[in-house]
């Protein structure tokens, strides 16, 4: 009985760890020149979820090259989203 409980517990723990060690895919960002508010809000939520998943990935990845690549990807996503937000706000202010 103890073996079954230990096996079940380790399965739950390791399955959670393997999910965190899966490299997350970058979210698609909307075209700021045509996006509506709902698309921008969705993009914000998608970027936040991506960043959280990327931070979890960084916690478990041991390879420094993979770590650095993920950090670079995170920066690209953040820069892309921030650029889209600035362009969207400019478009809305001039509408």
PDB file of C-alpha atoms in Angstrom:
ATOM      1  CA  UNK A   1       0.000   0.000   0.000  1.00  0.00           C
ATOM      2  CA  UNK A   2       2.822   2.410   0.865  1.00  0.00           C
ATOM      3  CA  UNK A   3       4.483   1.594  -2.457  1.00  0.00           C
ATOM      4  CA  UNK A   4       1.314   2.468  -4.355  1.00  0.00           C
ATOM      5  CA  UNK A   5       0.978   5.792  -2.558  1.00  0.00           C
ATOM      6  CA  UNK A   6       4.666   6.586  -3.109  1.00  0.00           C
ATOM      7  CA  UNK A   7       4.363   5.695  -6.794  1.00  0.00           C
ATOM      8  CA  UNK A   8       1.259   7.845  -7.202  1.00  0.00           C
ATOM      9  CA  UNK A   9       2.898  10.753  -5.405  1.00  0.00           C
ATOM     10  CA  UNK A  10       6.087  10.544  -7.448  1.00  0.00           C
ATOM     11  CA  UNK A  11       4.047  10.352 -10.666  1.00  0.00           C
ATOM     12  CA  UNK A  12       2.224  13.561  -9.748  1.00  0.00           C
ATOM     13  CA  UNK A  13       5.460  15.320  -8.802  1.00  0.00           C
ATOM     14  CA  UNK A  14       7.381  14.261 -11.883  1.00  0.00           C
ATOM     15  CA  UNK A  15       4.515  15.005 -14.264  1.00  0.00           C
ATOM     16  CA  UNK A  16       4.395  18.551 -12.895  1.00  0.00           C
ATOM     17  CA  UNK A  17       8.135  18.886 -13.317  1.00  0.00           C
ATOM     18  CA  UNK A  18       8.066  17.653 -16.889  1.00  0.00           C
ATOM     19  CA  UNK A  19       5.419  20.211 -17.790  1.00  0.00           C
ATOM     20  CA  UNK A  20       7.560  23.019 -16.392  1.00  0.00           C
ATOM     21  CA  UNK A  21      10.543  21.710 -18.371  1.00  0.00           C
ATOM     22  CA  UNK A  22       8.689  21.940 -21.652  1.00  0.00           C
ATOM     23  CA  UNK A  23       9.829  25.015 -23.543  1.00  0.00           C
ATOM     24  CA  UNK A  24       6.773  27.241 -24.005  1.00  0.00           C
ATOM     25  CA  UNK A  25       5.866  28.539 -27.442  1.00  0.00           C
ATOM     26  CA  UNK A  26       5.828  32.288 -27.918  1.00  0.00           C
ATOM     27  CA  UNK A  27       2.341  33.733 -28.308  1.00  0.00           C
ATOM     28  CA  UNK A  28       1.176  35.283 -31.562  1.00  0.00           C
ATOM     29  CA  UNK A  29       0.923  39.044 -31.318  1.00  0.00           C
ATOM     30  CA  UNK A  30      -1.822  40.988 -33.110  1.00  0.00           C
ATOM     31  CA  UNK A  31      -1.156  43.519 -35.834  1.00  0.00           C
ATOM     32  CA  UNK A  32      -1.359  46.813 -33.944  1.00  0.00           C
ATOM     33  CA  UNK A  33      -2.453  48.672 -37.067  1.00  0.00           C
ATOM     34  CA  UNK A  34      -5.729  46.721 -37.208  1.00  0.00           C
ATOM     35  CA  UNK A  35      -6.155  45.208 -33.726  1.00  0.00           C
ATOM     36  CA  UNK A  36      -9.181  45.922 -31.581  1.00  0.00           C
ATOM     37  CA  UNK A  37      -9.065  46.275 -27.809  1.00  0.00           C
ATOM     38  CA  UNK A  38     -10.149  42.681 -27.180  1.00  0.00           C
ATOM     39  CA  UNK A  39      -7.239  41.388 -29.273  1.00  0.00           C
ATOM     40  CA  UNK A  40      -4.774  43.550 -27.350  1.00  0.00           C
ATOM     41  CA  UNK A  41      -6.161  42.358 -24.015  1.00  0.00           C
ATOM     42  CA  UNK A  42      -5.923  38.742 -25.187  1.00  0.00           C
ATOM     43  CA  UNK A  43      -2.337  39.345 -26.291  1.00  0.00           C
ATOM     44  CA  UNK A  44      -1.516  40.818 -22.876  1.00  0.00           C
ATOM     45  CA  UNK A  45      -2.942  37.740 -21.139  1.00  0.00           C
ATOM     46  CA  UNK A  46      -1.131  35.409 -23.552  1.00  0.00           C
ATOM     47  CA  UNK A  47       2.181  37.211 -22.971  1.00  0.00           C
ATOM     48  CA  UNK A  48       1.723  37.055 -19.196  1.00  0.00           C
ATOM     49  CA  UNK A  49       0.993  33.318 -19.379  1.00  0.00           C
ATOM     50  CA  UNK A  50       4.004  32.804 -21.658  1.00  0.00           C
ATOM     51  CA  UNK A  51       6.294  34.685 -19.277  1.00  0.00           C
ATOM     52  CA  UNK A  52       5.089  32.606 -16.319  1.00  0.00           C
ATOM     53  CA  UNK A  53       5.634  29.379 -18.266  1.00  0.00           C
ATOM     54  CA  UNK A  54       9.038  30.603 -19.437  1.00  0.00           C
ATOM     55  CA  UNK A  55      10.096  31.402 -15.860  1.00  0.00           C
ATOM     56  CA  UNK A  56       9.057  27.899 -14.795  1.00  0.00           C
ATOM     57  CA  UNK A  57      11.071  26.504 -17.705  1.00  0.00           C
ATOM     58  CA  UNK A  58      14.111  28.519 -16.618  1.00  0.00           C
ATOM     59  CA  UNK A  59      13.845  27.041 -13.130  1.00  0.00           C
ATOM     60  CA  UNK A  60      14.345  23.502 -14.369  1.00  0.00           C
ATOM     61  CA  UNK A  61      16.560  23.816 -17.439  1.00  0.00           C
ATOM     62  CA  UNK A  62      20.171  22.914 -16.639  1.00  0.00           C
ATOM     63  CA  UNK A  63      21.787  23.754 -19.978  1.00  0.00           C
ATOM     64  CA  UNK A  64      23.132  27.322 -20.010  1.00  0.00           C
ATOM     65  CA  UNK A  65      22.678  27.628 -23.782  1.00  0.00           C
ATOM     66  CA  UNK A  66      18.992  26.664 -23.482  1.00  0.00           C
ATOM     67  CA  UNK A  67      18.638  29.062 -20.552  1.00  0.00           C
ATOM     68  CA  UNK A  68      20.152  31.944 -22.504  1.00  0.00           C
ATOM     69  CA  UNK A  69      18.031  31.153 -25.558  1.00  0.00           C
ATOM     70  CA  UNK A  70      14.861  31.238 -23.437  1.00  0.00           C
ATOM     71  CA  UNK A  71      15.866  34.568 -21.884  1.00  0.00           C
ATOM     72  CA  UNK A  72      16.466  35.963 -25.383  1.00  0.00           C
ATOM     73  CA  UNK A  73      13.053  34.668 -26.518  1.00  0.00           C
ATOM     74  CA  UNK A  74      11.384  36.248 -23.497  1.00  0.00           C
ATOM     75  CA  UNK A  75      13.015  39.587 -24.316  1.00  0.00           C
ATOM     76  CA  UNK A  76      11.889  39.361 -27.953  1.00  0.00           C
ATOM     77  CA  UNK A  77       8.298  38.638 -26.922  1.00  0.00           C
ATOM     78  CA  UNK A  78       8.298  41.473 -24.386  1.00  0.00           C
ATOM     79  CA  UNK A  79       9.813  43.920 -26.882  1.00  0.00           C
ATOM     80  CA  UNK A  80       7.351  42.852 -29.583  1.00  0.00           C
ATOM     81  CA  UNK A  81       4.381  43.215 -27.269  1.00  0.00           C
ATOM     82  CA  UNK A  82       5.536  46.592 -25.958  1.00  0.00           C
ATOM     83  CA  UNK A  83       6.006  47.840 -29.535  1.00  0.00           C
ATOM     84  CA  UNK A  84       2.531  46.625 -30.443  1.00  0.00           C
ATOM     85  CA  UNK A  85       1.025  48.363 -27.417  1.00  0.00           C
ATOM     86  CA  UNK A  86       2.768  51.653 -28.276  1.00  0.00           C
ATOM     87  CA  UNK A  87       1.600  51.447 -31.897  1.00  0.00           C
ATOM     88  CA  UNK A  88      -1.932  50.566 -30.813  1.00  0.00           C
ATOM     89  CA  UNK A  89      -2.081  53.470 -28.358  1.00  0.00           C
ATOM     90  CA  UNK A  90      -0.768  55.873 -31.002  1.00  0.00           C
ATOM     91  CA  UNK A  91      -3.379  54.645 -33.483  1.00  0.00           C
ATOM     92  CA  UNK A  92      -6.163  55.008 -30.921  1.00  0.00           C
ATOM     93  CA  UNK A  93      -5.019  58.518 -29.936  1.00  0.00           C
ATOM     94  CA  UNK A  94      -5.082  59.605 -33.585  1.00  0.00           C
ATOM     95  CA  UNK A  95      -8.423  57.983 -34.404  1.00  0.00           C
TER      96      UNK A  95
END
